[in-house]
């Protein structure tokens, strides 16, 4: 009985279909993104990275530690309203940034853009606060799923329309700490 409960609560490797992006591939791409961002912001006084919780926490941590320019880190927590497994497009603000945004160079750091509603909400919200500049850095994009066009200034990878977990991404709040990005088996969520 106890064992069954444990088996259901911890990530079950058998639910993961295959690795889509392995650790080395992610590491190399994050390094490239950090080098590009460091070059682009080299003449700016400071950059404020805003990680979008929860999904971006691992990507942000790795990216920020590779930057060679002065920067600060802050977070915003959002959640999308879902109907079953399908996003309704409505976004809920759970926790705002602590640092003021006005007049600063802002880089929004997201794990994934799917329909685009979350990033659109973030762009509108931050634009209204009159930053000095506003750009986005996104690890994964699913172009087939897009319902709203959003600007992605720095992109890690385009991926097909599959459910991915690991490296911060979840299914029902699980699998976030897998070190690689994997495709979840369809039977796990259907
Ligand atoms: C995920 C992801 C993005 C958003 C993208 O967040 O982290 O923020 O969905 O989807 P969209 O482009 O369709 O709006 P989620 O609401 O699952 O929360 P989490 O980051 O806490 O996992």
CSV table of C-alpha atoms and ligand atoms in Angstrom, one decimal:
chain,number,residue,atom,x,y,z
A,1,UNK,CA,0.0,0.0,0.0
A,2,UNK,CA,2.7,2.5,1.1
A,3,UNK,CA,4.8,1.5,-1.9
A,4,UNK,CA,1.9,2.1,-4.4
A,5,UNK,CA,1.5,5.6,-3.0
A,6,UNK,CA,5.2,6.4,-3.4
A,7,UNK,CA,5.2,5.1,-6.9
A,8,UNK,CA,2.4,7.5,-7.8
A,9,UNK,CA,4.0,10.5,-6.1
A,10,UNK,CA,7.5,10.5,-7.5
A,11,UNK,CA,8.4,10.9,-11.2
A,12,UNK,CA,7.9,7.6,-13.0
A,13,UNK,CA,10.5,7.2,-15.7
A,14,UNK,CA,8.1,4.8,-17.5
A,15,UNK,CA,5.8,7.8,-18.2
A,16,UNK,CA,8.4,9.5,-20.2
A,17,UNK,CA,8.4,8.5,-23.8
A,18,UNK,CA,11.8,9.7,-24.9
A,19,UNK,CA,14.4,12.4,-24.3
A,20,UNK,CA,13.9,15.3,-26.8
A,21,UNK,CA,16.8,17.5,-25.6
A,22,UNK,CA,19.6,16.0,-23.6
A,23,UNK,CA,21.6,17.8,-20.9
A,24,UNK,CA,24.6,18.5,-23.2
A,25,UNK,CA,22.4,19.9,-25.9
A,26,UNK,CA,20.6,22.2,-23.5
A,27,UNK,CA,23.8,23.3,-21.8
A,28,UNK,CA,25.4,24.3,-25.1
A,29,UNK,CA,22.4,26.3,-26.3
A,30,UNK,CA,22.0,28.1,-22.9
A,31,UNK,CA,25.7,29.0,-23.2
A,32,UNK,CA,25.1,30.4,-26.7
A,33,UNK,CA,22.1,32.4,-25.6
A,34,UNK,CA,24.0,33.8,-22.6
A,35,UNK,CA,26.9,34.8,-24.9
A,36,UNK,CA,24.5,36.6,-27.3
A,37,UNK,CA,22.7,38.4,-24.5
A,38,UNK,CA,26.0,39.4,-22.9
A,39,UNK,CA,27.2,40.9,-26.2
A,40,UNK,CA,23.9,42.7,-26.9
A,41,UNK,CA,23.7,44.3,-23.5
A,42,UNK,CA,27.4,45.0,-23.1
A,43,UNK,CA,27.0,48.8,-23.3
A,44,UNK,CA,24.0,48.9,-20.9
A,45,UNK,CA,24.3,49.7,-17.3
A,46,UNK,CA,22.4,46.7,-16.0
A,47,UNK,CA,19.9,44.1,-17.0
A,48,UNK,CA,17.0,42.9,-15.0
A,49,UNK,CA,16.1,39.3,-15.7
A,50,UNK,CA,12.5,38.5,-14.9
A,51,UNK,CA,11.9,34.7,-14.6
A,52,UNK,CA,8.4,33.5,-15.0
A,53,UNK,CA,7.6,31.0,-12.2
A,54,UNK,CA,7.4,28.2,-11.9
A,55,UNK,CA,8.6,26.8,-15.2
A,56,UNK,CA,11.6,29.1,-15.9
A,57,UNK,CA,13.4,28.6,-12.6
A,58,UNK,CA,16.0,26.2,-13.8
A,59,UNK,CA,16.6,27.9,-17.2
A,60,UNK,CA,16.9,31.3,-15.5
A,61,UNK,CA,19.4,29.9,-13.0
A,62,UNK,CA,21.6,28.4,-15.7
A,63,UNK,CA,21.3,31.4,-18.1
A,64,UNK,CA,22.0,34.0,-15.4
A,65,UNK,CA,25.2,32.2,-14.2
A,66,UNK,CA,26.6,32.3,-17.8
A,67,UNK,CA,26.1,36.0,-18.3
A,68,UNK,CA,29.2,38.1,-18.3
A,69,UNK,CA,27.4,41.5,-17.9
A,70,UNK,CA,26.0,43.1,-14.7
A,71,UNK,CA,22.5,41.9,-14.0
A,72,UNK,CA,19.9,41.4,-11.4
A,73,UNK,CA,17.3,38.7,-11.0
A,74,UNK,CA,13.6,38.9,-10.1
A,75,UNK,CA,10.6,36.7,-10.6
A,76,UNK,CA,6.9,36.9,-11.5
A,77,UNK,CA,4.5,34.0,-10.9
A,78,UNK,CA,1.7,33.4,-13.3
A,79,UNK,CA,-0.7,30.6,-13.9
A,80,UNK,CA,-2.9,29.9,-16.9
A,81,UNK,CA,-6.5,29.0,-16.4
A,82,UNK,CA,-7.0,25.6,-17.9
A,83,UNK,CA,-10.1,23.7,-18.9
A,84,UNK,CA,-8.9,20.1,-18.5
A,85,UNK,CA,-5.6,20.0,-20.3
A,86,UNK,CA,-6.5,22.9,-22.6
A,87,UNK,CA,-5.5,26.5,-21.9
A,88,UNK,CA,-8.4,29.0,-21.9
A,89,UNK,CA,-6.0,31.8,-22.7
A,90,UNK,CA,-6.7,33.6,-19.5
A,91,UNK,CA,-3.7,34.4,-17.3
A,92,UNK,CA,-3.7,34.9,-13.5
A,93,UNK,CA,-1.0,37.0,-11.7
A,94,UNK,CA,0.0,35.1,-8.5
A,95,UNK,CA,3.1,37.1,-7.5
A,96,UNK,CA,4.5,40.3,-9.0
A,97,UNK,CA,8.1,41.4,-9.3
A,98,UNK,CA,9.8,42.9,-6.2
A,99,UNK,CA,12.0,45.3,-8.1
A,100,UNK,CA,10.7,48.4,-9.9
A,101,UNK,CA,10.6,48.1,-13.7
A,102,UNK,CA,10.3,51.6,-14.9
A,103,UNK,CA,13.3,52.9,-16.7
A,104,UNK,CA,15.2,49.6,-16.6
A,105,UNK,CA,16.3,47.1,-19.3
A,106,UNK,CA,14.0,44.1,-18.8
A,107,UNK,CA,14.5,40.6,-20.2
A,108,UNK,CA,11.6,38.3,-19.6
A,109,UNK,CA,12.8,34.7,-19.2
A,110,UNK,CA,10.3,32.0,-20.0
A,111,UNK,CA,10.6,28.2,-20.3
A,112,UNK,CA,8.0,27.7,-23.1
A,113,UNK,CA,5.7,29.6,-25.4
A,114,UNK,CA,2.7,27.6,-26.4
A,115,UNK,CA,-0.5,29.6,-27.4
A,116,UNK,CA,1.4,32.8,-26.6
A,117,UNK,CA,-1.2,34.2,-24.2
A,118,UNK,CA,1.1,34.2,-21.2
A,119,UNK,CA,3.9,36.1,-23.0
A,120,UNK,CA,1.3,38.5,-24.5
A,121,UNK,CA,0.0,39.2,-20.9
A,122,UNK,CA,3.6,39.8,-19.7
A,123,UNK,CA,4.5,42.1,-22.6
A,124,UNK,CA,1.4,44.2,-22.1
A,125,UNK,CA,2.0,44.3,-18.3
A,126,UNK,CA,5.6,45.3,-18.6
A,127,UNK,CA,5.1,47.8,-21.4
A,128,UNK,CA,2.6,49.7,-19.3
A,129,UNK,CA,5.3,50.1,-16.6
A,130,UNK,CA,7.6,52.0,-19.1
A,131,UNK,CA,10.8,50.1,-19.0
A,132,UNK,CA,13.9,51.4,-20.8
A,133,UNK,CA,13.7,48.3,-23.0
A,134,UNK,CA,11.8,45.1,-23.1
A,135,UNK,CA,12.9,41.8,-24.7
A,136,UNK,CA,12.1,38.1,-24.2
A,137,UNK,CA,14.2,35.0,-23.9
A,138,UNK,CA,12.4,31.7,-24.3
A,139,UNK,CA,13.9,28.2,-24.1
A,140,UNK,CA,11.2,26.4,-26.1
A,141,UNK,CA,8.6,27.4,-28.6
A,142,UNK,CA,5.8,25.4,-30.1
A,143,UNK,CA,4.9,27.4,-33.2
A,144,UNK,CA,2.1,25.0,-34.2
A,145,UNK,CA,0.2,25.9,-31.1
A,146,UNK,CA,0.4,29.7,-31.4
A,147,UNK,CA,-2.9,31.6,-31.1
A,148,UNK,CA,-1.4,35.0,-30.6
A,149,UNK,CA,1.8,36.4,-32.2
A,150,UNK,CA,4.4,37.3,-29.6
A,151,UNK,CA,8.0,38.5,-30.0
A,152,UNK,CA,10.7,36.1,-29.0
A,153,UNK,CA,14.1,37.9,-29.1
A,154,UNK,CA,16.2,35.0,-27.9
A,155,UNK,CA,15.0,31.4,-28.5
A,156,UNK,CA,16.5,28.1,-27.4
A,157,UNK,CA,14.7,25.6,-29.5
A,158,UNK,CA,11.6,25.2,-31.7
A,159,UNK,CA,9.8,21.9,-30.8
A,160,UNK,CA,6.9,20.0,-32.2
A,161,UNK,CA,3.5,19.9,-30.6
A,162,UNK,CA,4.2,17.3,-27.9
A,163,UNK,CA,3.9,17.5,-24.1
A,164,UNK,CA,7.4,18.1,-22.7
A,165,UNK,CA,8.6,17.8,-19.1
A,166,UNK,CA,11.9,18.3,-17.3
A,167,UNK,CA,14.3,21.2,-16.9
A,168,UNK,CA,11.6,23.2,-15.1
A,169,UNK,CA,8.6,22.0,-17.2
A,170,UNK,CA,6.0,20.0,-15.5
A,171,UNK,CA,3.0,17.7,-15.8
A,172,UNK,CA,0.7,18.3,-12.8
A,173,UNK,CA,3.7,19.9,-11.0
A,174,UNK,CA,5.8,16.8,-11.5
A,175,UNK,CA,9.0,16.0,-13.5
A,176,UNK,CA,10.3,19.6,-13.1
A,177,UNK,CA,13.7,18.5,-11.9
A,178,UNK,CA,14.5,16.0,-14.6
A,179,UNK,CA,17.9,17.2,-15.9
A,180,UNK,CA,16.9,16.8,-19.6
A,181,UNK,CA,13.7,17.6,-21.6
A,182,UNK,CA,11.6,14.6,-22.4
A,183,UNK,CA,8.3,13.8,-24.1
A,184,UNK,CA,5.5,12.6,-21.9
A,185,UNK,CA,3.7,9.5,-23.0
A,186,UNK,CA,0.2,10.3,-24.3
A,187,UNK,CA,-1.4,7.8,-21.9
A,188,UNK,CA,0.0,9.8,-19.0
A,189,UNK,CA,-2.3,12.7,-19.7
A,190,UNK,CA,-5.2,11.4,-21.9
B,1,LIG,C1,3.4,27.4,-18.8
B,1,LIG,C2,4.7,28.0,-19.2
B,1,LIG,C3,4.4,29.3,-19.7
B,1,LIG,C4,2.9,29.1,-20.3
B,1,LIG,C5,3.0,29.1,-21.8
B,1,LIG,O1,3.1,27.9,-17.5
B,1,LIG,O2,5.6,28.1,-18.1
B,1,LIG,O3,4.4,30.3,-18.7
B,1,LIG,O4,2.5,27.9,-19.7
B,1,LIG,O5,1.7,28.8,-22.3
B,1,LIG,P1,0.9,29.7,-23.3
B,1,LIG,O6,1.9,30.2,-24.3
B,1,LIG,O7,-0.1,28.8,-23.9
B,1,LIG,O8,0.4,30.9,-22.5
B,1,LIG,P2,2.0,27.1,-16.5
B,1,LIG,O9,0.7,28.0,-16.5
B,1,LIG,O10,1.9,25.7,-16.9
B,1,LIG,O11,2.6,27.3,-15.1
B,1,LIG,P3,4.1,26.8,-14.6
B,1,LIG,O12,5.1,27.7,-15.3
B,1,LIG,O13,4.0,27.1,-13.1
B,1,LIG,O14,4.2,25.4,-14.9
